[in-house]
């Protein structure tokens, strides 16, 4: 079987040839300090900068925004922000939203270590989680791909996966 050659022609209105990369993941939270501590302790994030004044565009899209902090972990950036008047409750599971963000581990052992780390922080009592759902077990699909799912302190879902033979 031969691998087809990609078509390099662009249709009118087609995206540029270069694929985009992820710049950051935005996380709205009702408890900024709790979230900052959890993202620091779980992912090992370090803060890059903080904003407390915003453009008119940001204020129109996110009424009540008070603070935005960029955290970085390797090449992943999180923008954590608080908004006045937002309740501390998990997202409505049937409302349109980003369903989850998937992060890739380098090995099966690293995947298990991430799960154990999440469980240790969850059990520590150091954080307020809006839901009490624990991380799933690691599951292996028919192709040997391993994954587990977990929620951050705001109730947002993440997946960690290990794909044997995949480049990171």
mmCIF file of C-alpha atoms in Angstrom:
data_model
loop_
_atom_site.group_PDB
_atom_site.id
_atom_site.type_symbol
_atom_site.label_atom_id
_atom_site.label_comp_id
_atom_site.label_asym_id
_atom_site.label_seq_id
_atom_site.Cartn_x
_atom_site.Cartn_y
_atom_site.Cartn_z
ATOM 1 C CA UNK A 1 0.000 0.000 0.000
ATOM 2 C CA UNK A 2 1.395 3.416 -0.898
ATOM 3 C CA UNK A 3 0.883 6.551 1.125
ATOM 4 C CA UNK A 4 -0.847 9.243 -0.927
ATOM 5 C CA UNK A 5 1.110 12.432 -1.578
ATOM 6 C CA UNK A 6 -0.513 15.443 0.084
ATOM 7 C CA UNK A 7 -2.247 17.840 -2.265
ATOM 8 C CA UNK A 8 -0.392 21.155 -1.916
ATOM 9 C CA UNK A 9 -2.947 23.167 -3.912
ATOM 10 C CA UNK A 10 -5.046 25.588 -1.876
ATOM 11 C CA UNK A 11 -8.729 26.019 -2.472
ATOM 12 C CA UNK A 12 -10.118 29.551 -2.209
ATOM 13 C CA UNK A 13 -10.636 30.336 1.456
ATOM 14 C CA UNK A 14 -8.533 27.346 2.560
ATOM 15 C CA UNK A 15 -6.296 27.727 5.606
ATOM 16 C CA UNK A 16 -2.584 28.462 5.157
ATOM 17 C CA UNK A 17 -0.354 25.471 4.415
ATOM 18 C CA UNK A 18 1.393 25.559 7.803
ATOM 19 C CA UNK A 19 -0.580 23.858 10.569
ATOM 20 C CA UNK A 20 -1.328 26.002 13.615
ATOM 21 C CA UNK A 21 0.070 25.230 17.034
ATOM 22 C CA UNK A 22 -1.645 25.644 20.385
ATOM 23 C CA UNK A 23 -0.622 28.854 22.181
ATOM 24 C CA UNK A 24 -2.561 28.514 25.435
ATOM 25 C CA UNK A 25 -5.532 26.905 27.134
ATOM 26 C CA UNK A 26 -7.885 29.421 28.769
ATOM 27 C CA UNK A 27 -9.406 28.403 32.100
ATOM 28 C CA UNK A 28 -12.077 30.484 33.816
ATOM 29 C CA UNK A 29 -12.188 29.913 37.554
ATOM 30 C CA UNK A 30 -14.210 31.117 40.529
ATOM 31 C CA UNK A 31 -11.187 30.609 42.839
ATOM 32 C CA UNK A 32 -8.012 31.927 41.213
ATOM 33 C CA UNK A 33 -5.686 31.175 44.148
ATOM 34 C CA UNK A 34 -6.922 27.566 44.381
ATOM 35 C CA UNK A 35 -6.454 27.107 40.619
ATOM 36 C CA UNK A 36 -3.010 28.733 40.573
ATOM 37 C CA UNK A 37 -1.846 26.445 43.369
ATOM 38 C CA UNK A 38 -3.281 23.317 41.742
ATOM 39 C CA UNK A 39 -1.835 24.037 38.276
ATOM 40 C CA UNK A 40 1.529 24.801 39.887
ATOM 41 C CA UNK A 41 1.486 21.647 42.000
ATOM 42 C CA UNK A 42 -0.002 19.260 39.423
ATOM 43 C CA UNK A 43 1.688 20.389 36.195
ATOM 44 C CA UNK A 44 4.694 22.161 37.733
ATOM 45 C CA UNK A 45 3.671 25.435 36.063
ATOM 46 C CA UNK A 46 5.481 28.691 36.669
ATOM 47 C CA UNK A 47 3.818 32.101 36.275
ATOM 48 C CA UNK A 48 4.963 34.259 33.341
ATOM 49 C CA UNK A 49 2.858 37.379 33.851
ATOM 50 C CA UNK A 50 -0.345 38.782 35.387
ATOM 51 C CA UNK A 51 -2.870 41.290 34.004
ATOM 52 C CA UNK A 52 -5.433 43.297 35.927
ATOM 53 C CA UNK A 53 -6.364 45.848 33.241
ATOM 54 C CA UNK A 54 -7.980 44.739 30.000
ATOM 55 C CA UNK A 55 -8.851 45.961 26.522
ATOM 56 C CA UNK A 56 -12.418 46.902 25.662
ATOM 57 C CA UNK A 57 -12.611 43.744 23.508
ATOM 58 C CA UNK A 58 -11.635 41.508 26.450
ATOM 59 C CA UNK A 59 -14.077 43.298 28.764
ATOM 60 C CA UNK A 60 -16.901 42.881 26.228
ATOM 61 C CA UNK A 61 -16.175 39.133 25.812
ATOM 62 C CA UNK A 62 -15.501 38.411 29.498
ATOM 63 C CA UNK A 63 -17.573 40.844 31.587
ATOM 64 C CA UNK A 64 -16.348 41.022 35.167
ATOM 65 C CA UNK A 65 -12.837 39.716 34.435
ATOM 66 C CA UNK A 66 -10.579 40.789 37.292
ATOM 67 C CA UNK A 67 -7.239 39.037 36.847
ATOM 68 C CA UNK A 68 -5.520 36.899 34.243
ATOM 69 C CA UNK A 69 -2.354 34.909 34.975
ATOM 70 C CA UNK A 70 -0.303 33.050 32.378
ATOM 71 C CA UNK A 71 1.292 29.856 33.664
ATOM 72 C CA UNK A 72 3.764 27.791 31.664
ATOM 73 C CA UNK A 73 4.752 24.133 31.793
ATOM 74 C CA UNK A 74 7.208 23.206 29.029
ATOM 75 C CA UNK A 75 5.553 24.304 25.795
ATOM 76 C CA UNK A 76 2.037 24.377 27.323
ATOM 77 C CA UNK A 77 0.603 27.675 28.559
ATOM 78 C CA UNK A 78 -2.519 28.091 30.677
ATOM 79 C CA UNK A 79 -4.344 31.420 30.977
ATOM 80 C CA UNK A 80 -6.194 31.300 34.293
ATOM 81 C CA UNK A 81 -8.658 34.098 34.903
ATOM 82 C CA UNK A 82 -11.280 35.090 37.403
ATOM 83 C CA UNK A 83 -14.547 36.884 36.787
ATOM 84 C CA UNK A 84 -16.714 38.594 39.392
ATOM 85 C CA UNK A 85 -20.002 36.856 40.075
ATOM 86 C CA UNK A 86 -19.079 33.441 38.687
ATOM 87 C CA UNK A 87 -20.228 30.538 40.847
ATOM 88 C CA UNK A 88 -17.877 27.754 41.956
ATOM 89 C CA UNK A 89 -19.635 24.820 40.339
ATOM 90 C CA UNK A 90 -18.720 22.312 37.661
ATOM 91 C CA UNK A 91 -19.581 23.147 34.060
ATOM 92 C CA UNK A 92 -23.004 21.950 32.918
ATOM 93 C CA UNK A 93 -22.210 18.557 31.342
ATOM 94 C CA UNK A 94 -24.735 19.057 28.537
ATOM 95 C CA UNK A 95 -23.903 22.694 27.727
ATOM 96 C CA UNK A 96 -21.685 23.325 24.692
ATOM 97 C CA UNK A 97 -18.086 23.571 25.873
ATOM 98 C CA UNK A 98 -14.653 22.212 25.178
ATOM 99 C CA UNK A 99 -15.157 18.601 26.164
ATOM 100 C CA UNK A 100 -11.548 17.910 27.181
ATOM 101 C CA UNK A 101 -7.895 18.701 26.497
ATOM 102 C CA UNK A 102 -5.610 15.733 25.794
ATOM 103 C CA UNK A 103 -1.959 15.766 26.873
ATOM 104 C CA UNK A 104 0.536 13.127 25.761
ATOM 105 C CA UNK A 105 2.850 11.192 28.070
ATOM 106 C CA UNK A 106 6.200 9.838 26.806
ATOM 107 C CA UNK A 107 5.734 6.332 28.203
ATOM 108 C CA UNK A 108 3.286 4.022 29.911
ATOM 109 C CA UNK A 109 5.191 4.534 33.176
ATOM 110 C CA UNK A 110 4.972 8.329 32.846
ATOM 111 C CA UNK A 111 1.222 8.043 32.226
ATOM 112 C CA UNK A 112 0.770 6.017 35.424
ATOM 113 C CA UNK A 113 2.973 8.509 37.325
ATOM 114 C CA UNK A 114 0.741 11.413 36.191
ATOM 115 C CA UNK A 115 -2.347 9.514 37.431
ATOM 116 C CA UNK A 116 -0.729 8.746 40.795
ATOM 117 C CA UNK A 117 0.320 12.399 41.115
ATOM 118 C CA UNK A 118 -3.271 13.540 40.480
ATOM 119 C CA UNK A 119 -4.602 11.073 43.061
ATOM 120 C CA UNK A 120 -2.073 12.246 45.662
ATOM 121 C CA UNK A 121 -3.047 15.906 45.192
ATOM 122 C CA UNK A 122 -6.768 15.066 45.189
ATOM 123 C CA UNK A 123 -6.429 13.111 48.453
ATOM 124 C CA UNK A 124 -4.195 15.748 50.086
ATOM 125 C CA UNK A 125 -7.111 18.027 50.981
ATOM 126 C CA UNK A 126 -5.019 21.029 49.866
ATOM 127 C CA UNK A 127 -7.427 22.002 47.076
ATOM 128 C CA UNK A 128 -11.118 22.644 46.702
ATOM 129 C CA UNK A 129 -12.478 20.622 43.781
ATOM 130 C CA UNK A 130 -15.927 21.675 42.516
ATOM 131 C CA UNK A 131 -16.664 17.989 41.877
ATOM 132 C CA UNK A 132 -15.556 14.904 43.770
ATOM 133 C CA UNK A 133 -15.074 12.634 40.757
ATOM 134 C CA UNK A 134 -11.761 10.792 40.933
ATOM 135 C CA UNK A 135 -9.393 10.141 38.028
ATOM 136 C CA UNK A 136 -10.379 7.172 35.883
ATOM 137 C CA UNK A 137 -8.360 4.012 35.725
ATOM 138 C CA UNK A 138 -5.843 3.762 32.893
ATOM 139 C CA UNK A 139 -7.568 2.028 29.986
ATOM 140 C CA UNK A 140 -5.909 0.430 26.954
ATOM 141 C CA UNK A 141 -7.706 0.380 23.618
ATOM 142 C CA UNK A 142 -7.406 -2.241 20.854
ATOM 143 C CA UNK A 143 -4.438 -0.354 19.313
ATOM 144 C CA UNK A 144 -2.484 -0.330 22.600
ATOM 145 C CA UNK A 145 -3.174 3.363 23.281
ATOM 146 C CA UNK A 146 -3.367 4.016 27.029
ATOM 147 C CA UNK A 147 -5.390 6.845 28.585
ATOM 148 C CA UNK A 148 -6.946 8.173 31.744
ATOM 149 C CA UNK A 149 -9.253 11.132 32.385
ATOM 150 C CA UNK A 150 -9.366 13.569 35.290
ATOM 151 C CA UNK A 151 -10.874 16.910 36.282
ATOM 152 C CA UNK A 152 -9.020 20.015 37.392
ATOM 153 C CA UNK A 153 -10.188 21.960 40.448
ATOM 154 C CA UNK A 154 -12.715 23.831 38.244
ATOM 155 C CA UNK A 155 -14.357 20.659 36.899
ATOM 156 C CA UNK A 156 -12.658 20.903 33.488
ATOM 157 C CA UNK A 157 -11.792 17.555 31.937
ATOM 158 C CA UNK A 158 -8.311 16.520 30.819
ATOM 159 C CA UNK A 159 -7.106 13.319 29.224
ATOM 160 C CA UNK A 160 -3.565 11.995 29.479
ATOM 161 C CA UNK A 161 -2.606 9.491 26.807
ATOM 162 C CA UNK A 162 0.354 7.331 25.851
ATOM 163 C CA UNK A 163 0.512 6.280 22.201
ATOM 164 C CA UNK A 164 3.170 3.611 21.652
ATOM 165 C CA UNK A 165 5.570 4.631 18.913
ATOM 166 C CA UNK A 166 4.199 8.185 18.591
ATOM 167 C CA UNK A 167 6.456 11.220 18.459
ATOM 168 C CA UNK A 168 5.872 13.913 21.036
#
